[in-house]
Short mmCIF file of N, CA, C and O in Angstrom, two decimals:
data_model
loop_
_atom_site.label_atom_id
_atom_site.label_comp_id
_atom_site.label_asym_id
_atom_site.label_seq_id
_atom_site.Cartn_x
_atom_site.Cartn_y
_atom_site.Cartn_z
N UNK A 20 0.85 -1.18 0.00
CA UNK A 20 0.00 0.00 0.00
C UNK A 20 0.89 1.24 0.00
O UNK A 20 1.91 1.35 0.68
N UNK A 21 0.20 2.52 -1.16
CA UNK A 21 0.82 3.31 -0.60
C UNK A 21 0.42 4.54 -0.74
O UNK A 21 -0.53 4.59 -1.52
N UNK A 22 0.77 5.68 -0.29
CA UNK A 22 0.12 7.10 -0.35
C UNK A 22 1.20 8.36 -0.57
O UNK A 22 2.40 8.53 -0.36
N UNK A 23 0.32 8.98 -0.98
CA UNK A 23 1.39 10.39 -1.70
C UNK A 23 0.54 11.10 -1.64
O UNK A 23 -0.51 11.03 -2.28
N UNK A 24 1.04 12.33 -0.44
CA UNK A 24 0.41 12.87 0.06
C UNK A 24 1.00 14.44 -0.62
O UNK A 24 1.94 14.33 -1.41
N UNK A 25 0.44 15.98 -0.31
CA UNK A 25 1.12 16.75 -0.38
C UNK A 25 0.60 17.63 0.49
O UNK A 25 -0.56 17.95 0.76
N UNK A 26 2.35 18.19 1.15
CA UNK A 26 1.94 19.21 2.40
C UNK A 26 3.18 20.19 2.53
O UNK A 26 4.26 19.82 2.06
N UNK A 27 3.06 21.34 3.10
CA UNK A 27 3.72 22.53 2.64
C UNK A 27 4.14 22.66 4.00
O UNK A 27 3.56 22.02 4.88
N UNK A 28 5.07 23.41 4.26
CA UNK A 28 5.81 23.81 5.87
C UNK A 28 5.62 24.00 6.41
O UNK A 28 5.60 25.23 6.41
N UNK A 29 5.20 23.46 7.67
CA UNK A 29 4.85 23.30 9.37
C UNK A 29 3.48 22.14 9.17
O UNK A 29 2.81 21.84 10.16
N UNK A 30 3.22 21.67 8.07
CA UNK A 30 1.84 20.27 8.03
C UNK A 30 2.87 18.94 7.93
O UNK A 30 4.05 18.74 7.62
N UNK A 31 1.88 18.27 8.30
CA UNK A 31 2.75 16.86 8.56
C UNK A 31 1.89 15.53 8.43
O UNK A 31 0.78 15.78 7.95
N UNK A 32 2.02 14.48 8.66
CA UNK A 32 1.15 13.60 8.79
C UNK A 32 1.31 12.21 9.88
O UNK A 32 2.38 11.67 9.58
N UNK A 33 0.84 11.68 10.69
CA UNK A 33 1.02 10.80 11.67
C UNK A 33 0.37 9.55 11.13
O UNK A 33 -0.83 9.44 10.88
N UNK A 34 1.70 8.20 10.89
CA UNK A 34 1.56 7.13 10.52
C UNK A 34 1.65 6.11 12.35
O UNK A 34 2.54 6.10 13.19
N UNK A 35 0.02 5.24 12.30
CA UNK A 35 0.17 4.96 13.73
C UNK A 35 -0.31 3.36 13.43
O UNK A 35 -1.29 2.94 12.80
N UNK A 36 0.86 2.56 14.21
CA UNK A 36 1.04 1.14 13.88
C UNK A 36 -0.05 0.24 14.20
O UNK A 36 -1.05 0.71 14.74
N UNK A 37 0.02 -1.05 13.90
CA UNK A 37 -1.10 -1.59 14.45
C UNK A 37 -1.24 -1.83 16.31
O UNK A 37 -2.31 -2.11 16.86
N UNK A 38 0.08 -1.64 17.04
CA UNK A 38 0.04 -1.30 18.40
C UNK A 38 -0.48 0.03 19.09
O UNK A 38 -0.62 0.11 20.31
N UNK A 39 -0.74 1.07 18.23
CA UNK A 39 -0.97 1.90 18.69
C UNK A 39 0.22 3.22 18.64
O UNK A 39 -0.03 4.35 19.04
N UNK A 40 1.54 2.80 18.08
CA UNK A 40 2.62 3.48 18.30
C UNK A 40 2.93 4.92 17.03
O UNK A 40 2.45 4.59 15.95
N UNK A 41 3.36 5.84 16.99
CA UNK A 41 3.07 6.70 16.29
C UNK A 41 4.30 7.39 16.08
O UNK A 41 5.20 7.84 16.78
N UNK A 42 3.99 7.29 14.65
CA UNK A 42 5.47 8.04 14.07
C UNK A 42 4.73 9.52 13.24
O UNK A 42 3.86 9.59 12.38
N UNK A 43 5.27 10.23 13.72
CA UNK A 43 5.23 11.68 12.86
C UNK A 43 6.04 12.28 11.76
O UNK A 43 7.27 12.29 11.80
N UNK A 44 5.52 12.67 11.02
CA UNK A 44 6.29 12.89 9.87
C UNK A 44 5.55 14.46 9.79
O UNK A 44 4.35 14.68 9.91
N UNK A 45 6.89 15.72 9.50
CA UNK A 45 6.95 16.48 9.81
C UNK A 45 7.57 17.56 8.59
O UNK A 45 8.80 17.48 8.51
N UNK A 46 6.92 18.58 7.61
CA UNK A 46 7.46 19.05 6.33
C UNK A 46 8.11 20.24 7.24
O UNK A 46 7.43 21.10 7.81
N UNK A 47 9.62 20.17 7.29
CA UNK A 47 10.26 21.56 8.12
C UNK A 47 10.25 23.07 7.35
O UNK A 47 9.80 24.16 7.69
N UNK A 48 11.20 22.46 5.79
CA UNK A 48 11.00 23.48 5.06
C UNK A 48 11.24 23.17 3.74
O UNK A 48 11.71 22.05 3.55
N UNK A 49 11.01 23.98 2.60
CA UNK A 49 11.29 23.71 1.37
C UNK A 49 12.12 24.91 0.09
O UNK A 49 11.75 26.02 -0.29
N UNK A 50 12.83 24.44 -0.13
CA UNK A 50 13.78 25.66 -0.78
C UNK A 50 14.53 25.16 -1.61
O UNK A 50 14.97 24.02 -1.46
N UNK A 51 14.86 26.01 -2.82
CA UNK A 51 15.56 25.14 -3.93
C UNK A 51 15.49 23.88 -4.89
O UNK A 51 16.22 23.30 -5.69
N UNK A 52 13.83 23.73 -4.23
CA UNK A 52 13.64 21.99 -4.80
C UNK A 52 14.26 21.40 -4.08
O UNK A 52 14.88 20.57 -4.75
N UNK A 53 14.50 21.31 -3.00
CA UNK A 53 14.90 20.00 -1.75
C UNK A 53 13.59 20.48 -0.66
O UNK A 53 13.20 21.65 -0.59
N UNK A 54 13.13 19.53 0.03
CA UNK A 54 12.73 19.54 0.82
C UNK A 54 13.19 18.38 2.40
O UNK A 54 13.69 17.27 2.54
N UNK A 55 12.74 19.27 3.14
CA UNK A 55 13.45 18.99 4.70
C UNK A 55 12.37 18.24 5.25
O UNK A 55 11.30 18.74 4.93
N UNK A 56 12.24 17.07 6.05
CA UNK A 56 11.59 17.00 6.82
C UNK A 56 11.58 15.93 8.00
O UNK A 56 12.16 14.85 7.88
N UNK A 57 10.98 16.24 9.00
CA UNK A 57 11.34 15.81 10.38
C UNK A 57 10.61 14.70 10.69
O UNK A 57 9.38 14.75 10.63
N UNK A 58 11.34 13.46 11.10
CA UNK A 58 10.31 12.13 11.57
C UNK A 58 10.54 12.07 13.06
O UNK A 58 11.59 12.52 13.52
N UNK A 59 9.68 11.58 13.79
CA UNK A 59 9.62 11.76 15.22
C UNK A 59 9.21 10.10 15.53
O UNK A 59 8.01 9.81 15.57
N UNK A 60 9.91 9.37 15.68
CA UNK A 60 8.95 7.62 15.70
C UNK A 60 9.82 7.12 17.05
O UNK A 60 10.86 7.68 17.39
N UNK A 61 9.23 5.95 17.79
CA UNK A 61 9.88 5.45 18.96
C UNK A 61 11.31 4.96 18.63
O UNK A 61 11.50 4.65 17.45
N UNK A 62 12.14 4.88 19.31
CA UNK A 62 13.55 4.43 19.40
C UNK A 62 13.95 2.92 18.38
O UNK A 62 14.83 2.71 17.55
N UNK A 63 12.77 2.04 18.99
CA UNK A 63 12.89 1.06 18.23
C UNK A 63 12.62 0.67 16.93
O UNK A 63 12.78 -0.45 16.46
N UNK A 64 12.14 1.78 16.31
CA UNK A 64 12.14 2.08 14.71
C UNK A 64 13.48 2.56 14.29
O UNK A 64 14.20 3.36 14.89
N UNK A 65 13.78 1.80 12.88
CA UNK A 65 14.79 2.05 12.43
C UNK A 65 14.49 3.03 11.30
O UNK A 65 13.62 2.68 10.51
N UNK A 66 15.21 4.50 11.06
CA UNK A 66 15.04 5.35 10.02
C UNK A 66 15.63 5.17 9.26
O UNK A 66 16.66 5.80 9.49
N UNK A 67 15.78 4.33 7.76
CA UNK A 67 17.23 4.60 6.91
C UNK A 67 16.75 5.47 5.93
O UNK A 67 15.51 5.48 5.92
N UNK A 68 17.30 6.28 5.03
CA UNK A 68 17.36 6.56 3.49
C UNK A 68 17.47 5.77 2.95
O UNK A 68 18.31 4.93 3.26
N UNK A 69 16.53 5.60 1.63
CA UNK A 69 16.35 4.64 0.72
C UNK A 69 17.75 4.01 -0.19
O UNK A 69 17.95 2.88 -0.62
N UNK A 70 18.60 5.29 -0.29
CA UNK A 70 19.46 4.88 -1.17
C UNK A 70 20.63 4.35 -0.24
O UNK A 70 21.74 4.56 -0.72
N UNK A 71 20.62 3.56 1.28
CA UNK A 71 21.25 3.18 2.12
C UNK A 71 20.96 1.64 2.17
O UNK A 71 21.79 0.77 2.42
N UNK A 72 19.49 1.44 1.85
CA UNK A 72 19.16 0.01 2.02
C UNK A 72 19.51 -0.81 0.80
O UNK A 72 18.65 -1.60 0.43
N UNK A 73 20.95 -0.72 -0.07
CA UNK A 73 20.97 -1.43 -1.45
C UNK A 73 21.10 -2.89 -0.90
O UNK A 73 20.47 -3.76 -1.51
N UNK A 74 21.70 -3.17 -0.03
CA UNK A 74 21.47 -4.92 0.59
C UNK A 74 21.20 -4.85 1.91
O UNK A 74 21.10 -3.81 2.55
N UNK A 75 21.06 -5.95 2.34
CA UNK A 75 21.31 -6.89 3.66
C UNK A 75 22.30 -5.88 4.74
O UNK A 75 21.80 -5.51 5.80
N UNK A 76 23.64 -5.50 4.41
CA UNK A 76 24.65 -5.59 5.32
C UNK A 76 23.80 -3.65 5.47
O UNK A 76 23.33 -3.25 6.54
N UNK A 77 23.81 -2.92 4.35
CA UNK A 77 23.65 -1.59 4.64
C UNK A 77 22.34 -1.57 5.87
O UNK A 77 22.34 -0.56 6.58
N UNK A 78 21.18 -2.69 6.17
CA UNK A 78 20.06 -2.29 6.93
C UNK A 78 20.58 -2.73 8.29
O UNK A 78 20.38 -2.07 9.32
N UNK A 79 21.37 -4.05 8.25
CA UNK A 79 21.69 -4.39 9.52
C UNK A 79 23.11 -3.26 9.87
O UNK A 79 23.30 -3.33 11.08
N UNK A 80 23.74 -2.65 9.46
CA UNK A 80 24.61 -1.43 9.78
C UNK A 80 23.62 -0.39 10.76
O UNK A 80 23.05 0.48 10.10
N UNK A 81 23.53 -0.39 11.24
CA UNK A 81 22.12 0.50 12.00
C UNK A 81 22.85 1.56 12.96
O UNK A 81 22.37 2.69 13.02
N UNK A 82 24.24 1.17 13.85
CA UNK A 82 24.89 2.38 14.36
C UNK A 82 25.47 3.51 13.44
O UNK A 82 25.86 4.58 13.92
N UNK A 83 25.50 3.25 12.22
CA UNK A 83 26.04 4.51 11.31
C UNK A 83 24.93 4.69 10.46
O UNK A 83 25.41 5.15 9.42
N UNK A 84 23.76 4.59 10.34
CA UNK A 84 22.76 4.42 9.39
C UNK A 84 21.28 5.04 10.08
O UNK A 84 20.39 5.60 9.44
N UNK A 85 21.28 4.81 11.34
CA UNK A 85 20.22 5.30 11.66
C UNK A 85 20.02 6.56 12.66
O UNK A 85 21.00 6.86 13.35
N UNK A 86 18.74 7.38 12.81
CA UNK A 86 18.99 8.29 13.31
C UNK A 86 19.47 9.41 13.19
O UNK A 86 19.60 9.96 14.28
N UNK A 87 19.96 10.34 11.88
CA UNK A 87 20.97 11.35 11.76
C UNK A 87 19.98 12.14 11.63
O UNK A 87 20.16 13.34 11.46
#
């Protein structure tokens, strides 16, 4: 499943698991054609960038990979 949403600076949207747990996703700012934005999810979620997960070893790498 998936969704494509669109939202402009300071809107956001809250993805909430089937436990109840809630990750926020947060548009900071947008300039130049990049856009910024802020995820807020429990500890035990792992955040990578897409172009980080090309195998196996880049997802289990998680002390240099996650979190920045």
């Amino acid at each position: 499943m998936g969704l494509v949403v669109g939202r402009k600076p300071g809107e956001g949207f809250v993805v909430i698991s089937p436990t109840g747990e809630e990750i926020k996703i947060h548009v900071v700012k947008r300039e130049d054609g990049l856009l910024r934005i802020n995820i807020d999810a429990p500890k035990e979620y792992q955040i990578l960038r897409s172009e980080l997960i090309g195998g196996t070893d880049a997802a289990k790498n998680t002390k240099t990979n996650t979190r920045r």
